CSV table of C-alpha atoms in Angstrom, one decimal:
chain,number,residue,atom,x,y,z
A,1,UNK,CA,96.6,16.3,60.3
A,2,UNK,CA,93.8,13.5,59.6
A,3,UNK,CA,90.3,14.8,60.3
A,4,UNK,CA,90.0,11.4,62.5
A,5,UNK,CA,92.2,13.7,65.1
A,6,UNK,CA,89.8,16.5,64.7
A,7,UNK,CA,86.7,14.3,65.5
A,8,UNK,CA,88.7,13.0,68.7
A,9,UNK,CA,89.3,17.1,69.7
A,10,UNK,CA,85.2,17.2,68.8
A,11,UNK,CA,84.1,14.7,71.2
A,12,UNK,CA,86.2,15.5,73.8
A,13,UNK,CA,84.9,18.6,73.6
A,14,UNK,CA,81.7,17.3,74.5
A,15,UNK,CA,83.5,15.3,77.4
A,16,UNK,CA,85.0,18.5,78.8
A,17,UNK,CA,81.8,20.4,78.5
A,18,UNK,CA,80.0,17.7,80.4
A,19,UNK,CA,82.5,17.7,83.0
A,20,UNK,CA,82.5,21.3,83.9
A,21,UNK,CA,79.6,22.8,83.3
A,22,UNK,CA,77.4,21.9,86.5
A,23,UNK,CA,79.7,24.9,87.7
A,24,UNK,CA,77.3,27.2,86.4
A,25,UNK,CA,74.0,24.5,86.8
A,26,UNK,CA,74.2,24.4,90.8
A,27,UNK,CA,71.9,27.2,91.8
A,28,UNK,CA,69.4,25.7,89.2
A,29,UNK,CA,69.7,21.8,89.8
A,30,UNK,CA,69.7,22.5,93.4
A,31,UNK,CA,66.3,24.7,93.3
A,32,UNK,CA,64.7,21.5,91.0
A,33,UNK,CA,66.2,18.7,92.8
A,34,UNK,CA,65.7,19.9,96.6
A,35,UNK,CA,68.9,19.6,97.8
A,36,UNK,CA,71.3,22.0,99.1
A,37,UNK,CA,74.3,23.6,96.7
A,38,UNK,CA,77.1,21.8,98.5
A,39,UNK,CA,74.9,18.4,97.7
A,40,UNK,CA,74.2,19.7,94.0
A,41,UNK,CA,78.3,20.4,93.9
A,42,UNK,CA,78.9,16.5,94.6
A,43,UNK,CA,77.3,15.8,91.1
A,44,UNK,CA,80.8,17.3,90.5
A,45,UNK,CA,82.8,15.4,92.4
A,46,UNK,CA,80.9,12.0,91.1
A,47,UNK,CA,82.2,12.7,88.4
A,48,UNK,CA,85.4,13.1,88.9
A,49,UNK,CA,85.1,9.8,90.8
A,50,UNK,CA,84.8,8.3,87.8
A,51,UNK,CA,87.5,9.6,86.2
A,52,UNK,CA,89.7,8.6,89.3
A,53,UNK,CA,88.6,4.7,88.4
A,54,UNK,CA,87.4,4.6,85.3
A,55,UNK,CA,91.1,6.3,83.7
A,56,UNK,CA,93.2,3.5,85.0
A,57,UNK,CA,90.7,0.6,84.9
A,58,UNK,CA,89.8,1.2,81.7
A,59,UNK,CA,93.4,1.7,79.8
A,60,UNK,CA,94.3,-1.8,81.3
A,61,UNK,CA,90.7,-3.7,80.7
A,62,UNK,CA,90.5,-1.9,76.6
A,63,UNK,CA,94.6,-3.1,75.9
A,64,UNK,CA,93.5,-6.1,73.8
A,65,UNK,CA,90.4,-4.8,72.3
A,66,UNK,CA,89.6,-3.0,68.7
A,67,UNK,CA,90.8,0.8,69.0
A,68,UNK,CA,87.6,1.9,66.7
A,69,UNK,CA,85.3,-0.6,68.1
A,70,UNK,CA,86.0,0.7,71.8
A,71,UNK,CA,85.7,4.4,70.9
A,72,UNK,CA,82.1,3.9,69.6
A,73,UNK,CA,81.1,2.1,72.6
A,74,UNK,CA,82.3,4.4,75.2
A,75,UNK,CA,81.0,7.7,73.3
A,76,UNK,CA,77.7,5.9,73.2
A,77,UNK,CA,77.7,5.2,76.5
A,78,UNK,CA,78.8,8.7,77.2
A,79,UNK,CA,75.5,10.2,75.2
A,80,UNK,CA,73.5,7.7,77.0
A,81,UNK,CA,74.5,9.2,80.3
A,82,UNK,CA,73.6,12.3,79.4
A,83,UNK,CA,70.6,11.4,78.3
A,84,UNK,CA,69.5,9.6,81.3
A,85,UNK,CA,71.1,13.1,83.2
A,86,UNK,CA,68.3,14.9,81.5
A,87,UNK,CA,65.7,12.5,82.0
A,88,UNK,CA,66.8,12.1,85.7
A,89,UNK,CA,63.6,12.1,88.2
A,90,UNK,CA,65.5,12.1,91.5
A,91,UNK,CA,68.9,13.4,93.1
A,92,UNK,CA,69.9,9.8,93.1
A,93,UNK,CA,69.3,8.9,89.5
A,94,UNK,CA,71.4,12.2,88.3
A,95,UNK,CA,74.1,11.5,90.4
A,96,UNK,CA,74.1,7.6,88.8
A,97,UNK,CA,74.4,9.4,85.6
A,98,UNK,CA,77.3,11.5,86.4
A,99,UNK,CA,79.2,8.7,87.4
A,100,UNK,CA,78.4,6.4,84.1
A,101,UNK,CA,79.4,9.4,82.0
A,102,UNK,CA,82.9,9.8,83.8
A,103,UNK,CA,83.6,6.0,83.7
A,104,UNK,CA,83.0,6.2,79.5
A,105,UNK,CA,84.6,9.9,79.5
A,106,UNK,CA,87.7,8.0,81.2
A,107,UNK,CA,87.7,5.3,78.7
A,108,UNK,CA,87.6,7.1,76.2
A,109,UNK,CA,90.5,9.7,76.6
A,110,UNK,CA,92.9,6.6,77.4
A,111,UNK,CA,91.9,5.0,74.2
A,112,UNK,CA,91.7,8.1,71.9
A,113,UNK,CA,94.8,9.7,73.0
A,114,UNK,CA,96.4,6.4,71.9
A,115,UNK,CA,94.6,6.5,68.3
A,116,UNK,CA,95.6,10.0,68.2
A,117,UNK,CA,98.9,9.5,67.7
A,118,UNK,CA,99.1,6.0,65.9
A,119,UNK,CA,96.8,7.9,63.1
A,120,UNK,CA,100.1,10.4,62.5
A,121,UNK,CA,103.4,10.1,61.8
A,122,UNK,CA,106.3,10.9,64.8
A,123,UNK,CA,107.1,14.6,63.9
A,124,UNK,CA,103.4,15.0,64.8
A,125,UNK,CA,102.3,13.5,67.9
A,126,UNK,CA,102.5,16.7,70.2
A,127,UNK,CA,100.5,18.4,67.5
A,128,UNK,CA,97.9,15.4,67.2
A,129,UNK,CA,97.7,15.6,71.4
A,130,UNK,CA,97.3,19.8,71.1
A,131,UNK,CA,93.5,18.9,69.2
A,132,UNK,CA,92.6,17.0,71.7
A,133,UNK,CA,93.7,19.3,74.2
A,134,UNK,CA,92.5,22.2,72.1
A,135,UNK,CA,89.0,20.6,72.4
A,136,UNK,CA,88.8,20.5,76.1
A,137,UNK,CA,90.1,24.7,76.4
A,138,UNK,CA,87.2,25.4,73.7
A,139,UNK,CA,85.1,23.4,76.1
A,140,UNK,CA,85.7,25.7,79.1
A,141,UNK,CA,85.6,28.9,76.7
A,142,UNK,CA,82.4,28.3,74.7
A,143,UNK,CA,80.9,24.8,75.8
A,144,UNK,CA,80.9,25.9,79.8
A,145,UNK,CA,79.3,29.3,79.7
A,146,UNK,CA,76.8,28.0,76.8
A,147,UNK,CA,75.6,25.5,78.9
A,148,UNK,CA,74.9,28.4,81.9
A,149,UNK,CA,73.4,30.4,79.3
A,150,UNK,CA,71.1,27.1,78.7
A,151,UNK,CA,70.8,26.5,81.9
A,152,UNK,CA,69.6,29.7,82.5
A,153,UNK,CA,67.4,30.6,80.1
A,154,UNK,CA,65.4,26.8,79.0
A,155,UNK,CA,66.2,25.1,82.1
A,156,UNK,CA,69.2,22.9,83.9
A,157,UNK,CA,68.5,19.7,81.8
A,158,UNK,CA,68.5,21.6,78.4
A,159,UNK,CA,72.4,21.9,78.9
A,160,UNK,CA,72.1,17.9,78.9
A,161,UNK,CA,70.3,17.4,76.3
A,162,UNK,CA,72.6,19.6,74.3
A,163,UNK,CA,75.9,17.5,75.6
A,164,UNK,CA,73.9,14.6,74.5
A,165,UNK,CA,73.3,16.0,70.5
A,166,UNK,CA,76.7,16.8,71.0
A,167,UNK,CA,77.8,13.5,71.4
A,168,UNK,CA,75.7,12.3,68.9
A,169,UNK,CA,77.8,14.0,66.3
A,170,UNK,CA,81.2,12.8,67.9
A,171,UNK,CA,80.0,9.4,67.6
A,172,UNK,CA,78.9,9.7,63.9
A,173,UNK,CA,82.2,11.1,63.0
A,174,UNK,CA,83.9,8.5,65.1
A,175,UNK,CA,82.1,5.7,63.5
A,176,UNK,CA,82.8,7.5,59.6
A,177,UNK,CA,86.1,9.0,59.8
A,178,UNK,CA,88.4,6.9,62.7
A,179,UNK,CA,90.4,4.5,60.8
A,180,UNK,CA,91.1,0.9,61.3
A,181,UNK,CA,93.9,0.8,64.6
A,182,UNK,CA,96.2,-2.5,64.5
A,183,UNK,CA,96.1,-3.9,67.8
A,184,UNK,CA,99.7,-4.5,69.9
A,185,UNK,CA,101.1,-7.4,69.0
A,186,UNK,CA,102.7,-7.4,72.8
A,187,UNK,CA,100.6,-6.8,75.6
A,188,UNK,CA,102.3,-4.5,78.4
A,189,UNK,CA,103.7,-6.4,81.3
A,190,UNK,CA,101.3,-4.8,83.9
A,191,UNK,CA,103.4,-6.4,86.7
A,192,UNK,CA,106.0,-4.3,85.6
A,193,UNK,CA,104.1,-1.3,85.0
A,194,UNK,CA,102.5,-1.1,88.6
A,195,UNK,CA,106.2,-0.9,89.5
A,196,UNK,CA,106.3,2.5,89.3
A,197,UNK,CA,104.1,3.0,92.5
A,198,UNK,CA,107.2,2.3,94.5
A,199,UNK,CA,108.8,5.6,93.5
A,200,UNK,CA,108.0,8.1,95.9
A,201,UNK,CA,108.7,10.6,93.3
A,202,UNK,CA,105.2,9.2,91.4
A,203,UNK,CA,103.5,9.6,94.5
A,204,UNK,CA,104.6,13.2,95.1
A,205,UNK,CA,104.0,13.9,91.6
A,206,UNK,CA,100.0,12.8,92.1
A,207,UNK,CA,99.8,14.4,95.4
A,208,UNK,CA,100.9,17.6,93.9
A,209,UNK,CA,98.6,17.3,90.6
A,210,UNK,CA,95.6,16.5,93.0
A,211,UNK,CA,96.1,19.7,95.6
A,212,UNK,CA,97.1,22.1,92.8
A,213,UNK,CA,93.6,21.4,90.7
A,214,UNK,CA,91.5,20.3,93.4
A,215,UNK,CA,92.9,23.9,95.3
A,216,UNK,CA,91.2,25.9,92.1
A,217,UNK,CA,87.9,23.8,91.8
A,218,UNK,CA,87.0,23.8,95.4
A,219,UNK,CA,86.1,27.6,94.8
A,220,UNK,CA,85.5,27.5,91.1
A,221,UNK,CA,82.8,24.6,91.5
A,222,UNK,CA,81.0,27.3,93.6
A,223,UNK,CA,81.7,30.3,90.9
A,224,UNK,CA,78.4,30.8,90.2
A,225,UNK,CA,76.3,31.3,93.5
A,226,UNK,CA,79.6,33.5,94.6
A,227,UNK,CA,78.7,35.6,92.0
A,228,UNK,CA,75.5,35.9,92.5
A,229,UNK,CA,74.8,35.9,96.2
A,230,UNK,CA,78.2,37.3,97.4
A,231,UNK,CA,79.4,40.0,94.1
A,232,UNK,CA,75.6,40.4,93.6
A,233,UNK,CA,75.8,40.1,89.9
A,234,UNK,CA,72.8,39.0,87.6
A,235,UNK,CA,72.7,35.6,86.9
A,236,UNK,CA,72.8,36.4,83.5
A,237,UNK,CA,76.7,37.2,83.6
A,238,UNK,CA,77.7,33.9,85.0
A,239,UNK,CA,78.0,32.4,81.3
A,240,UNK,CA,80.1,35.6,80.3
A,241,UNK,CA,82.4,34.5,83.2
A,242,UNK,CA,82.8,31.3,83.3
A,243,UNK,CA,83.9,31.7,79.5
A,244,UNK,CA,86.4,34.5,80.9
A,245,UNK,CA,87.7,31.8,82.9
A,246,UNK,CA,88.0,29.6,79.9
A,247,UNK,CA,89.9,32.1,77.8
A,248,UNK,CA,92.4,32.2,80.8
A,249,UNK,CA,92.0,28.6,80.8
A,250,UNK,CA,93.2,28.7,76.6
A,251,UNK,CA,95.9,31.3,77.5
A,252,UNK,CA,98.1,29.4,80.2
A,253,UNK,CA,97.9,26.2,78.6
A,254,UNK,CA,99.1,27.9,75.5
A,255,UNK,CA,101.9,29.9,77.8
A,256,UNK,CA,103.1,27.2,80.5
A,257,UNK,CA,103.2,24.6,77.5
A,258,UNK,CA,105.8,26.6,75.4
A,259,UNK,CA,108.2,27.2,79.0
A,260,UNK,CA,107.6,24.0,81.0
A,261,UNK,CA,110.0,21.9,78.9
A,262,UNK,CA,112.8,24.5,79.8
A,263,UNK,CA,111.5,25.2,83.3
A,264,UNK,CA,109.4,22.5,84.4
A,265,UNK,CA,109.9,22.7,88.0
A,266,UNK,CA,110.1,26.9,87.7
A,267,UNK,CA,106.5,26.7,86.0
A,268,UNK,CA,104.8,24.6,88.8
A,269,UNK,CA,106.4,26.8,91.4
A,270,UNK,CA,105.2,30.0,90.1
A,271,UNK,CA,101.8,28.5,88.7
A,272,UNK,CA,101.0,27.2,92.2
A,273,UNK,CA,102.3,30.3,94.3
A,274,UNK,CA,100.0,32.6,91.7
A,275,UNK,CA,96.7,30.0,92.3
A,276,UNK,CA,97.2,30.7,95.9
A,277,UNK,CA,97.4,34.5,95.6
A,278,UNK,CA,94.4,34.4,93.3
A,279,UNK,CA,92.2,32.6,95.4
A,280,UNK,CA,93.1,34.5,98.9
A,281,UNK,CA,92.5,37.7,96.9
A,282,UNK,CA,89.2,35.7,95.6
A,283,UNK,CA,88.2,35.2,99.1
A,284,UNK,CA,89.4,38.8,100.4
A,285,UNK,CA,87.7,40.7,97.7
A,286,UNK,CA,84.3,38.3,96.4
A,287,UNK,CA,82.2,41.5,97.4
A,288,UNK,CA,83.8,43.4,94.7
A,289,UNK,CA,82.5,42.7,91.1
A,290,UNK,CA,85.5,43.9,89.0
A,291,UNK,CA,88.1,41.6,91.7
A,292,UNK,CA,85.8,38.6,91.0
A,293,UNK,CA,85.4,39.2,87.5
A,294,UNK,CA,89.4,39.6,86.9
A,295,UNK,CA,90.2,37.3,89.1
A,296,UNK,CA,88.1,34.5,87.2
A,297,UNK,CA,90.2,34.9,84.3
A,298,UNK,CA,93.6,35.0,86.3
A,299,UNK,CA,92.7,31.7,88.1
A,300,UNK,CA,91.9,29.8,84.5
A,301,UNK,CA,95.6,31.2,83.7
A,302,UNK,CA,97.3,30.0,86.5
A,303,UNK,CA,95.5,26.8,86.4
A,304,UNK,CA,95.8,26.2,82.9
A,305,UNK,CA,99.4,27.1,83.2
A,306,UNK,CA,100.5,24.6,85.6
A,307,UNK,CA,98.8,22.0,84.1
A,308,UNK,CA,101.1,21.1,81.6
A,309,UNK,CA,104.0,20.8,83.7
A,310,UNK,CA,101.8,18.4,86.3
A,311,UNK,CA,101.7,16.4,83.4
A,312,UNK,CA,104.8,16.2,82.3
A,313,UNK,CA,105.9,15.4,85.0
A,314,UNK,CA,104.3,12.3,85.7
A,315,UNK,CA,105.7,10.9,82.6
A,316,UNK,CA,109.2,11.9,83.5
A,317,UNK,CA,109.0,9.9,86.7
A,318,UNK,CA,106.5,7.1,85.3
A,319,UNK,CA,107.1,7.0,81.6
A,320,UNK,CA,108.3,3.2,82.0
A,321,UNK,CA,104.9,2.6,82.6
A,322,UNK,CA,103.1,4.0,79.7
A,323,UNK,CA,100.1,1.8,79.9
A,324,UNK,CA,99.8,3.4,83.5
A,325,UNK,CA,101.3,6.9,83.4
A,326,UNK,CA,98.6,9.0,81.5
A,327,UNK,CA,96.0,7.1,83.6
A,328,UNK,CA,97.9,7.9,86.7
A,329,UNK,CA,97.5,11.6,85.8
A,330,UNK,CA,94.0,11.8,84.4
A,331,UNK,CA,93.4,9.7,87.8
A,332,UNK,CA,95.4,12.4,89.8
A,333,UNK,CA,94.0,15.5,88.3
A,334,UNK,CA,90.0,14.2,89.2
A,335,UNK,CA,91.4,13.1,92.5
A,336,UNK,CA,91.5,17.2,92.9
A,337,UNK,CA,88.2,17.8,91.1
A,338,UNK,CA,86.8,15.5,93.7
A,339,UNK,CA,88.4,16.8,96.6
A,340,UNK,CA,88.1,20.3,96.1
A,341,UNK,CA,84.6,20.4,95.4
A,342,UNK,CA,83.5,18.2,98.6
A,343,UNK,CA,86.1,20.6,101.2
A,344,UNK,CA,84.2,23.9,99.8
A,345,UNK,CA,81.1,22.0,100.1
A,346,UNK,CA,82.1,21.0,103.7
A,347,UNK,CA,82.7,25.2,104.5
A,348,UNK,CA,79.7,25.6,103.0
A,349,UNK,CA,77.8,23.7,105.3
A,350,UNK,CA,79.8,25.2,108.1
A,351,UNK,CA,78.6,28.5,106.8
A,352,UNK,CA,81.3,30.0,106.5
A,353,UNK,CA,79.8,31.2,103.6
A,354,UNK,CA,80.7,31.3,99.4
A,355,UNK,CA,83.8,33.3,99.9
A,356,UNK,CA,85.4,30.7,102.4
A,357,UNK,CA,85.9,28.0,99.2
A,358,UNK,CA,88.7,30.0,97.9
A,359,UNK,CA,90.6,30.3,101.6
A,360,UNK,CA,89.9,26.1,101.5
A,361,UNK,CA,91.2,26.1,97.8
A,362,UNK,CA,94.6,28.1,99.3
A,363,UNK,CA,95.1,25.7,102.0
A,364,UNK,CA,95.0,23.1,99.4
A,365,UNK,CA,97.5,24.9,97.0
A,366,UNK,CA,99.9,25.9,100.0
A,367,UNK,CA,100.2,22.2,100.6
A,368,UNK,CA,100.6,21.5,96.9
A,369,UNK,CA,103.7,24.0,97.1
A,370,UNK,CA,105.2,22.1,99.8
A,371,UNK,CA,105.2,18.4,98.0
A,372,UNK,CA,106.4,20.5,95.1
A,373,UNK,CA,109.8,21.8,97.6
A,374,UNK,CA,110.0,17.6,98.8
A,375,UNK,CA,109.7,16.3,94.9
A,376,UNK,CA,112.7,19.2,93.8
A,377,UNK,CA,114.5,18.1,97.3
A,378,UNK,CA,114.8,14.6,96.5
A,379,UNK,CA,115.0,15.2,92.5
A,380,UNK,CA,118.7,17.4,93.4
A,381,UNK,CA,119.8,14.5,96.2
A,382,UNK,CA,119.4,12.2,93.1
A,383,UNK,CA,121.8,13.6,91.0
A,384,UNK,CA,118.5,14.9,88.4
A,385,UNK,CA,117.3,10.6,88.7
A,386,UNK,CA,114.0,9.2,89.6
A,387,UNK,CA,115.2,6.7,92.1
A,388,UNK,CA,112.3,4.3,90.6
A,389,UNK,CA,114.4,1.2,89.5
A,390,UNK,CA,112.0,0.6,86.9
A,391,UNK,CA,112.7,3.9,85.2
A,392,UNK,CA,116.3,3.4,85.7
A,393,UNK,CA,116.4,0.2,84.4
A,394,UNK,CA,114.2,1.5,81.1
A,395,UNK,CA,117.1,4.8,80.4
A,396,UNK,CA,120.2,2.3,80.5
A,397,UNK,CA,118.3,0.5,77.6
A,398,UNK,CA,118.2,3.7,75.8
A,399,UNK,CA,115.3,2.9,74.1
A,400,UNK,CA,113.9,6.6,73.7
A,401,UNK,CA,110.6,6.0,72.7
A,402,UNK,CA,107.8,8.5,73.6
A,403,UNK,CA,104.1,7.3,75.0
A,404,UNK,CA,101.0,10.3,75.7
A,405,UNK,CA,100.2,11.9,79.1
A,406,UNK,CA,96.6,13.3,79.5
A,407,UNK,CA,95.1,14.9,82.1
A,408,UNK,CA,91.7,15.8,82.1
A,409,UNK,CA,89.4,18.7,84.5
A,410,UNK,CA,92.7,20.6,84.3
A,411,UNK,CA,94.3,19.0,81.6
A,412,UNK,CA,97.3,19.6,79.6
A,413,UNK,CA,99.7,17.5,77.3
A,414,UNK,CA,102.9,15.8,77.8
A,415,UNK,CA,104.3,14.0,74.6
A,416,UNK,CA,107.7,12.1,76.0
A,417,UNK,CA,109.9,11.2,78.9
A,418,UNK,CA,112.9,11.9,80.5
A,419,UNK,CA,116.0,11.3,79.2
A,420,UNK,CA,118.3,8.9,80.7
A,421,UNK,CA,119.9,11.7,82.2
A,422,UNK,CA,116.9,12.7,84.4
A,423,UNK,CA,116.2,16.1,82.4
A,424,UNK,CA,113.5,17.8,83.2
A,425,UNK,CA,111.6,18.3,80.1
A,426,UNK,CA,109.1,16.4,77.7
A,427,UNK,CA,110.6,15.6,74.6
A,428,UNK,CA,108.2,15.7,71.4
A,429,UNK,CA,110.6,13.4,69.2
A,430,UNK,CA,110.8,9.5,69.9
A,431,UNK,CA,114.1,8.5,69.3
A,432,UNK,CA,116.9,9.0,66.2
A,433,UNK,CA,115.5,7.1,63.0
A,434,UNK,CA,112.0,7.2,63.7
A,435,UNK,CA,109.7,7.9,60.8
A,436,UNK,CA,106.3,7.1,59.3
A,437,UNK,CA,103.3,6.4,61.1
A,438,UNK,CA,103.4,4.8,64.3
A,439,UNK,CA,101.2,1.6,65.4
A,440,UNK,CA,99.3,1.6,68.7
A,441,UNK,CA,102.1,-1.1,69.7
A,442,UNK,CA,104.2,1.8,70.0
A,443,UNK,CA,101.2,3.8,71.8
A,444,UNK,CA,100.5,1.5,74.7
A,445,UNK,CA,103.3,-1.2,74.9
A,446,UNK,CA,107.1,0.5,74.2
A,447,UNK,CA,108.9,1.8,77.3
A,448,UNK,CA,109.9,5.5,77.5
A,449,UNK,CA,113.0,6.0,78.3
């Protein structure tokens, strides 16, 4: 594997790190800033705004320009935006940052998952997509809780600062070690592309991907003050859970990425269904600290498990589009990280108190079930088909070419499509006689089949 892939898994550890760990920075930024928590958890949410925009603007508006040259730029503007995080005077001026971060942060997972695999040859894409995958778990296991402990112990903005030096490495080993990345020589018909948002079948697939994720962060955004002012533990053991959650985090992806290419539909009914139980236990038993503790890690597992099939998914009913598809599902997945966290702000407000996040989180995932039943409803009445013509039209051609789905907040990786007869799996391997290094023509422009 080239090191270039290893310093793409290093910086977006730093993106993931940035992403999640206000989780365990609300008590502390709310205290400093004067705002309530719920208003502190929309620094999350902003965020994930960005990601919403920023993931499908930016893989369209970065087509024609220089891989390497693009990288640099957004993981510069990235550090910048931490920077001006831990400089920020005002509410305001931090939540401006959190939204410049995202919009880089976005840019720059739909541009490096592309490099990723044009740096290796075919028999390695899934592995060169597991780094970078690898690097947002290890965020959640070490870069989250670090930046509680930080947070704790030097003050909120230390955890910044530390993103910041952190992206000040990924940027130096960016500019040093990512290789020169041939530009297409097609660009993707977009016209074609935005096709795919005819299919009801991509539109179930993003409701579902938003509800299940945004279901687990509208109580896991509020972790830390449940902890504390509901379990009654020490501040100091929010860093040890939040990393608990990380490790369950590491766990599922590592489990539900190994059976959701068998069982893809099996893996987001059973992920989904256990999410829900966790959370209404979450809410029936945050006064007992060994529930909370255990169910933190249970709810990174089920989360983290489901994940890859979400994205797999979306490529098998929008791999047509591959331009679009990983987009769509980074868009999706912060569609739920913004959601989530402004309902269990909402019952917080309401006070109904800490615990009531994880009831608003089930709601959430109860409805993600039900779009799951619709999707497998219409995928049987199709004979196993996406009805999308567009999709059709690509598996007659048989061109069997793969593309890169990543989802980030809960992300996983998807490298492949569908075959032509509608299987549910995601298939590693691009197509008979494929060998050698591939281009980023074959990253951004060829049509899955």
């Amino acid at each position: 594997m080239p090191p270039a892939v290893y310093i793409l898994g290093l910086s977006v550890f730093a993106l993931g790190t940035s992403e999640f760990m206000l989780s365990g920075l609300l008590p502390p930024i709310a205290d400093d800033m004067n705002v309530s928590i719920p208003q502190a958890g929309l620094l999350i949410s902003a965020f994930a705004i960005g990601m919403v925009v920023g993931a499908p603007l930016l893989a369209v508006a970065t087509l024609r320009l220089p891989r390497r040259t693009t990288l640099i730029a957004l993981i510069s503007v990235f550090g910048l935006g931490q920077i001006a995080g831990a400089l920020a005077p005002t509410y305001e001026v931090l939540f401006a940052s959190r939204v410049v971060s995202a919009l880089a942060c976005a840019g720059f997972w739909a541009v490096g998952a592309a490099v990723a695999i044009a740096m290796v040859p075919v028999n390695q894409r899934a592995r060169a997509m597991a780094v970078m995958i690898g690097g947002l778990s290890i965020a959640n296991v070490l870069g989250v809780p670090l930046g509680a402990f930080l947070g704790e112990h030097f003050g909120w903005r230390s955890a910044f600062w530390a993103v910041g030096a952190a992206s000040a490495v990924a940027l130096i080993g960016v500019v040093t070690r990512i290789p020169y990345i041939p530009l297409p020589e097609k660009k993707p018909e977009l016209r074609r592309e935005l096709a795919i948002y005819r299919d009801r079948q991509v539109w179930l697939a993003i409701v579902i991907t938003a509800l299940a994720a945004g279901g687990v962060f509208c109580a896991f955004s509020y972790l830390a003050p449940l902890l504390t002012d509901v379990a009654g533990l020490d501040s100091g053991w929010v860093p040890w859970i939040l990393g608990l959650f990380g490790i369950g985090a590491l766990v599922g992806t590592t489990i539900g990425g190994r059976v959701a290419d068998a069982h893809l539909f099996g893996v987001l009914l059973s992920g989904i269904t256990a999410s829900t139980v966790f959370l209404a236990a979450l809410a029936l038993f945050a006064s007992s600290q060994v529930a909370v503790v255990a169910l933190a890690f249970l709810l990174g597992l089920s989360a983290f498990f489901t994940a890859p099939a979400l994205n797999a998914r979306m490529f098998n009913v929008a791999g047509a589009a591959p331009t679009l598809a990983g987009a769509t599902t980074t868009a999706a997945f912060n569609l739920g990280n913004t959601s989530g966290p402004w309902l269990g702000g909402t019952v917080i407000d309401a006070d109904f108190g800490f615990a009531a996040t994880a009831w608003a989180g089930a709601a959430m995932t109860i409805l993600a079930l039900a779009a799951v039943a619709v999707s497998l409803r219409l995928q049987r009445g199709g004979g196993g088909r996406s009805r999308s013509r567009l999709i059709a039209k690509s598996a007659a051609a048989g061109t069997g070419s793969a593309g890169a789905a990543v989802g980030t907040g809960s992300a996983g990786a998807a490298v492949g499509t569908g075959s032509a007869a509608g299987a549910e799996r995601a298939v590693p391997a691009p197509g008979p006689g494929a060998t050698g290094p591939v281009t980023s023509a074959d990253c951004v422009a060829s049509p899955g089949a």
